[in-house]
Structures are given as structure tokens and as C-alpha cells.
Coordinates of N, CA and C in Angstrom, one line a residue:
M16 N 30.2 -60.4 -4.7 CA 28.8 -60.2 -4.3 C 28.7 -59.4 -3.0
T17 N 29.6 -59.8 -2.0 CA 29.6 -59.1 -0.7 C 29.9 -57.6 -0.9
V18 N 30.9 -57.3 -1.7 CA 31.3 -55.9 -2.0 C 30.1 -55.2 -2.6
E19 N 29.4 -55.8 -3.6 CA 28.3 -55.1 -4.2 C 27.2 -54.8 -3.2
L20 N 27.0 -55.8 -2.3 CA 26.0 -55.6 -1.2 C 26.4 -54.4 -0.3
A21 N 27.7 -54.4 0.0 CA 28.2 -53.4 0.9 C 28.1 -52.0 0.3
V22 N 28.2 -51.9 -1.0 CA 28.1 -50.6 -1.7 C 26.6 -50.2 -1.9
A23 N 25.8 -51.2 -2.2 CA 24.4 -50.9 -2.6 C 23.5 -50.8 -1.3
L24 N 23.8 -51.4 -0.2 CA 23.0 -51.3 1.0 C 22.7 -49.9 1.5
P25 N 23.7 -49.1 1.6 CA 23.4 -47.7 2.1 C 22.5 -46.9 1.1
V26 N 22.6 -47.2 -0.2 CA 21.8 -46.5 -1.1 C 20.3 -47.0 -1.0
L27 N 20.2 -48.3 -0.9 CA 18.8 -48.9 -0.7 C 18.2 -48.4 0.6
V28 N 18.9 -48.3 1.7 CA 18.4 -47.9 2.9 C 17.9 -46.4 2.8
A29 N 18.7 -45.6 2.1 CA 18.4 -44.2 2.0 C 17.2 -44.0 1.1
V30 N 17.1 -44.8 0.0 CA 15.9 -44.7 -0.9 C 14.6 -45.2 -0.1
A31 N 14.8 -46.2 0.7 CA 13.7 -46.7 1.5 C 13.2 -45.7 2.5
A32 N 14.2 -45.0 3.2 CA 13.8 -44.0 4.2 C 13.1 -42.9 3.5
V33 N 13.5 -42.4 2.4 CA 12.8 -41.3 1.7 C 11.4 -41.8 1.3
A34 N 11.3 -43.0 0.7 CA 10.0 -43.5 0.3 C 9.0 -43.6 1.5
V35 N 9.5 -44.2 2.6 CA 8.6 -44.4 3.7 C 8.2 -43.0 4.3
N36 N 9.1 -42.1 4.4 CA 8.7 -40.7 4.9 C 7.8 -40.0 4.0
A37 N 7.9 -40.2 2.7 CA 7.0 -39.5 1.7 C 5.6 -40.2 1.8
L38 N 5.5 -41.5 1.9 CA 4.2 -42.1 2.0 C 3.6 -41.8 3.3
L39 N 4.3 -41.7 4.4 CA 3.8 -41.3 5.7 C 3.3 -39.8 5.6
A40 N 4.0 -38.9 5.0 CA 3.5 -37.6 4.8 C 2.3 -37.5 4.0
F41 N 2.2 -38.2 2.9 CA 1.0 -38.2 2.0 C -0.2 -38.7 2.8
S42 N 0.0 -39.7 3.6 CA -1.1 -40.2 4.4 C -1.6 -39.2 5.5
E43 N -0.6 -38.6 6.1 CA -1.0 -37.6 7.1 C -1.6 -36.4 6.5
C44 N -1.2 -36.0 5.3 CA -1.8 -34.8 4.6 C -3.3 -35.1 4.3
A45 N -3.5 -36.3 3.8 CA -4.9 -36.6 3.4 C -5.8 -36.6 4.7
A46 N -5.3 -37.2 5.8 CA -6.1 -37.2 7.0 C -6.2 -35.8 7.6
F47 N -5.2 -35.0 7.4 CA -5.2 -33.6 7.9 C -6.3 -32.8 7.2
D48 N -6.4 -32.9 5.9 CA -7.4 -32.2 5.1 C -8.8 -32.5 5.6
N49 N -9.1 -33.7 5.8 CA -10.4 -34.1 6.3 C -10.7 -33.6 7.7
A50 N -9.7 -33.8 8.6 CA -9.8 -33.4 10.0 C -10.0 -31.8 10.1
F51 N -9.2 -31.1 9.3 CA -9.3 -29.6 9.3 C -10.6 -29.1 8.9
R52 N -11.1 -29.7 7.8 CA -12.5 -29.2 7.3 C -13.6 -29.6 8.3
D53 N -13.5 -30.7 9.0 CA -14.4 -31.1 10.0 C -14.4 -30.2 11.2
A54 N -13.1 -29.9 11.6 CA -12.9 -29.0 12.8 C -13.5 -27.6 12.5
V55 N -13.2 -27.1 11.3 CA -13.7 -25.7 11.0 C -15.2 -25.7 10.9
R56 N -15.8 -26.7 10.3 CA -17.3 -26.8 10.2 C -17.9 -26.9 11.6
L57 N -17.3 -27.6 12.5 CA -17.8 -27.9 13.8 C -17.7 -26.7 14.7
N58 N -16.5 -26.0 14.7 CA -16.2 -24.9 15.7 C -16.4 -23.5 15.2
A59 N -16.4 -23.3 13.9 CA -16.4 -21.9 13.4 C -17.6 -21.5 12.6
T60 N -18.4 -22.4 12.1 CA -19.5 -21.9 11.3 C -20.7 -21.4 12.1
S61 N -20.9 -21.9 13.3 CA -21.9 -21.5 14.2 C -21.4 -21.3 15.6
P62 N -20.6 -20.2 15.8 CA -20.0 -20.1 17.2 C -21.1 -19.8 18.2
A63 N -20.7 -20.0 19.5 CA -21.5 -19.7 20.6 C -21.7 -18.2 20.7
Y64 N -22.7 -17.7 21.4 CA -22.9 -16.3 21.6 C -21.7 -15.7 22.3
G65 N -21.1 -14.7 21.7 CA -20.0 -14.0 22.2 C -18.6 -14.6 21.9
Q66 N -18.6 -15.7 21.2 CA -17.4 -16.4 20.8 C -16.8 -15.7 19.6
G67 N -15.5 -15.2 19.8 CA -14.8 -14.5 18.8 C -14.0 -15.4 17.9
L68 N -13.3 -14.7 17.0 CA -12.5 -15.4 16.0 C -11.3 -16.2 16.7
E69 N -10.7 -15.6 17.7 CA -9.6 -16.2 18.4 C -10.1 -17.5 19.2
Q70 N -11.2 -17.4 19.8 CA -11.7 -18.7 20.4 C -12.0 -19.8 19.4
S71 N -12.6 -19.4 18.3 CA -12.8 -20.4 17.2 C -11.5 -21.0 16.7
R72 N -10.5 -20.1 16.5 CA -9.2 -20.6 16.0 C -8.6 -21.5 17.1
A73 N -8.7 -21.2 18.3 CA -8.1 -22.0 19.4 C -8.9 -23.4 19.4
A74 N -10.2 -23.4 19.2 CA -10.9 -24.6 19.2 C -10.5 -25.5 18.1
V75 N -10.3 -24.9 16.9 CA -9.9 -25.7 15.7 C -8.5 -26.2 15.9
Q76 N -7.6 -25.4 16.5 CA -6.2 -25.9 16.7 C -6.2 -27.0 17.8
S77 N -7.1 -26.9 18.8 CA -7.1 -27.9 19.8 C -7.6 -29.2 19.2
D78 N -8.6 -29.2 18.4 CA -9.1 -30.4 17.7 C -8.0 -31.1 16.9
L79 N -7.3 -30.2 16.1 CA -6.3 -30.8 15.2 C -5.1 -31.3 16.0
E80 N -4.7 -30.6 17.1 CA -3.6 -31.1 17.9 C -3.9 -32.4 18.6
G81 N -5.2 -32.6 18.9 CA -5.6 -33.9 19.5 C -5.5 -35.0 18.5
A82 N -5.8 -34.7 17.2 CA -5.8 -35.7 16.2 C -4.4 -36.0 15.7
F83 N -3.5 -35.0 15.7 CA -2.2 -35.1 15.1 C -1.2 -34.8 16.3
N84 N -1.0 -35.7 17.2 CA -0.2 -35.5 18.4 C 1.0 -36.4 18.4
R85 N 1.5 -36.9 17.3 CA 2.7 -37.7 17.3 C 3.9 -36.8 17.4
S86 N 5.0 -37.4 17.8 CA 6.2 -36.6 18.1 C 6.8 -35.9 16.8
F87 N 6.5 -36.4 15.6 CA 7.0 -35.8 14.4 C 6.1 -34.9 13.7
E88 N 4.9 -34.5 14.3 CA 4.0 -33.6 13.7 C 3.8 -32.4 14.5
S89 N 3.5 -31.3 13.8 CA 3.1 -30.0 14.5 C 2.1 -29.3 13.6
V90 N 1.1 -28.7 14.3 CA 0.0 -28.1 13.7 C -0.1 -26.6 14.1
Q91 N -0.3 -25.7 13.1 CA -0.6 -24.3 13.4 C -1.9 -23.9 12.6
V92 N -2.7 -23.1 13.3 CA -3.9 -22.6 12.7 C -3.9 -21.0 12.7
A93 N -4.3 -20.4 11.6 CA -4.4 -19.0 11.6 C -5.8 -18.6 11.0
V94 N -6.3 -17.4 11.4 CA -7.6 -17.0 11.0 C -7.5 -15.5 10.5
E95 N -8.2 -15.2 9.5 CA -8.3 -13.8 9.1 C -9.6 -13.5 8.5
G96 N -10.0 -12.3 8.6 CA -11.3 -11.8 8.0 C -11.2 -11.7 6.5
A97 N -12.2 -12.1 5.8 CA -12.2 -11.9 4.3 C -13.4 -11.0 4.0
S98 N -13.6 -10.8 2.7 CA -14.6 -9.9 2.3 C -16.0 -10.5 2.4
G99 N -17.0 -9.7 2.6 CA -18.4 -10.1 2.7 C -18.7 -10.8 4.0
G100 N -18.0 -10.6 5.0 CA -18.3 -11.2 6.3 C -17.8 -12.7 6.4
H101 N -17.0 -13.1 5.4 CA -16.5 -14.4 5.5 C -15.2 -14.4 6.3
V102 N -14.8 -15.6 6.8 CA -13.6 -15.8 7.6 C -12.8 -16.9 7.0
R103 N -11.5 -16.7 6.8 CA -10.6 -17.7 6.2 C -9.8 -18.3 7.3
F104 N -9.9 -19.6 7.4 CA -9.0 -20.4 8.3 C -7.9 -21.1 7.5
T105 N -6.7 -21.0 8.0 CA -5.6 -21.6 7.3 C -4.8 -22.4 8.3
A106 N -4.7 -23.7 8.0 CA -3.9 -24.6 8.9 C -2.7 -25.2 8.2
T107 N -1.7 -25.4 8.9 CA -0.4 -25.9 8.4 C 0.0 -27.1 9.2
L108 N 0.4 -28.2 8.5 CA 0.9 -29.4 9.2 C 2.3 -29.5 8.8
E109 N 3.2 -29.7 9.7 CA 4.6 -30.0 9.5 C 4.9 -31.4 9.9
V110 N 5.5 -32.2 9.0 CA 5.8 -33.5 9.3 C 7.4 -33.6 9.2
S111 N 8.0 -34.0 10.3 CA 9.4 -34.1 10.4 C 9.8 -35.5 10.0
P112 N 10.9 -35.7 9.4 CA 11.3 -37.1 9.0 C 11.6 -38.0 10.2
T113 N 11.4 -39.3 10.0 CA 11.7 -40.3 11.0 C 12.4 -41.4 10.2
L114 N 13.2 -42.2 10.9 CA 13.8 -43.3 10.3 C 13.1 -44.6 10.8
F115 N 12.0 -44.9 10.0 CA 11.2 -46.1 10.3 C 10.6 -46.1 11.7
G116 N 10.3 -44.9 12.2 CA 9.7 -44.8 13.5 C 10.7 -44.8 14.7
L117 N 12.0 -44.8 14.4 CA 13.0 -44.8 15.4 C 13.5 -43.5 15.8
G118 N 12.6 -42.5 16.0 CA 13.1 -41.2 16.4 C 13.3 -40.3 15.2
L119 N 13.6 -39.0 15.5 CA 13.7 -38.0 14.4 C 15.1 -38.0 13.9
K120 N 15.3 -38.1 12.6 CA 16.6 -38.1 12.0 C 16.5 -37.0 10.9
R121 N 17.6 -36.3 10.7 CA 17.7 -35.3 9.7 C 18.4 -35.8 8.4
S122 N 19.2 -36.8 8.5 CA 19.8 -37.4 7.3 C 20.0 -38.9 7.5
V123 N 20.1 -39.5 6.3 CA 20.4 -41.0 6.3 C 21.5 -41.2 5.3
F124 N 22.7 -41.6 5.8 CA 23.9 -41.8 5.0 C 24.2 -40.6 4.1
G125 N 24.0 -39.4 4.7 CA 24.3 -38.2 3.9 C 23.2 -37.6 3.1
V126 N 22.1 -38.3 3.0 CA 20.9 -37.8 2.3 C 20.1 -37.0 3.2
E127 N 19.9 -35.7 3.0 CA 19.2 -34.8 3.9 C 17.7 -35.1 3.7
L128 N 17.0 -35.3 4.8 CA 15.5 -35.5 4.8 C 14.9 -34.2 5.3
P129 N 14.2 -33.4 4.5 CA 13.6 -32.1 4.9 C 12.3 -32.3 5.6
K130 N 11.8 -31.3 6.3 CA 10.5 -31.3 6.9 C 9.5 -31.1 5.7
L131 N 8.4 -31.8 5.7 CA 7.4 -31.6 4.7 C 6.3 -30.8 5.3
V132 N 5.9 -29.7 4.6 CA 4.9 -28.8 5.1 C 3.7 -28.9 4.2
H133 N 2.5 -29.0 4.8 CA 1.2 -29.0 4.0 C 0.3 -28.0 4.6
S134 N -0.4 -27.2 3.7 CA -1.3 -26.2 4.2 C -2.7 -26.5 3.6
A135 N -3.7 -26.1 4.3 CA -5.1 -26.2 3.8 C -5.8 -25.0 4.3
E136 N -6.7 -24.4 3.5 CA -7.5 -23.3 4.0 C -9.0 -23.5 3.6
L137 N -9.8 -22.8 4.4 CA -11.2 -22.9 4.2 C -11.9 -21.6 4.6
A138 N -12.7 -21.0 3.7 CA -13.4 -19.8 4.0 C -14.8 -20.2 4.4
V139 N -15.3 -19.6 5.5 CA -16.7 -19.9 5.9 C -17.4 -18.6 6.2
D140 N -18.7 -18.7 6.2 CA -19.6 -17.6 6.6 C -20.0 -17.8 8.0
R141 N -19.6 -17.0 9.0 CA -19.9 -17.2 10.4 C -21.3 -16.7 10.7
Y142 N -22.1 -17.6 11.2 CA -23.5 -17.2 11.6 C -23.3 -16.6 13.0
H143 N -23.9 -15.4 13.2 CA -23.8 -14.8 14.5 C -25.2 -14.9 15.2
P144 N -25.4 -15.8 16.2 CA -26.6 -16.0 16.8 C -27.0 -14.7 17.6
G145 N -28.3 -14.3 17.5 CA -28.8 -13.2 18.2 C -28.5 -11.9 17.6
V146 N -27.9 -11.8 16.4 CA -27.6 -10.6 15.7 C -28.5 -10.4 14.5
L147 N -29.2 -9.3 14.5 CA -30.1 -9.1 13.3 C -29.3 -8.1 12.4
V148 N -29.3 -8.5 11.1 CA -28.7 -7.6 10.1 C -29.7 -6.8 9.3

């Protein structure tokens, strides 16, 4: 029985590490989608007078970095013009693997744990205050 435990324990720990990292990433992705949409609606749909796309992008990224500031997360936001005066914001969340919160690990007993990447995008119509069309 001891030999079976010695053989099975590394496999069980590796499976548990993969499962915990996957569940953590799914949780963070769901929270990220909501936070991203809220940040875009708050900072980009009705910008201040003279506020350009880059300032809106920086405000959205700042909000997301404040919400996702753990050591194993990183956030990137990009903005591009779309047709009809719409603007598309794209945000990417990278979640690095951890070993049950004990720092960043790239592998567990030889099982490679990759970074998980999640993207969300939202196109909005920017209202320009003081501009008559």
C-alpha cells in the first residue's frame, strides 16, 4: 500500500494543481469580462472634452490593473477605430500558473503548466461632447 501511495501521490498532486489552476483561471476570466465591460462603459462611451482614444484606453487599463493586481495576472488593453465612428476595445488577461498560491511554478512533477490567456472585446459608439455632426 505504501508503494502504491508513493507512485500515485505525484500523479494526484499534478492533477490537483492543474484542476486548481483551471478553476482559478475560469473564475478570473468571468470576473474579467464583467470588469472590462464596466470599465469601457464608464471611461470610453462618453469621454471628457478633448479626451482621445489613448486616454480612454489608459483609463480602462488602469481600472483593470487595479482590479486584477495579483502577482500571477497581467492585463493589456488595445483600442482601434472601427467603421461608422465606432471604437473597438480589446483586453487580454494572462493568468500564470501557481502551485496552490505558493508562488509561480511552470511545472509540477514534469507536467508543464502553461499560461492561460483570455481576451474580451467590446465595440462602442463614442459620444463627442460639444461636436455637432
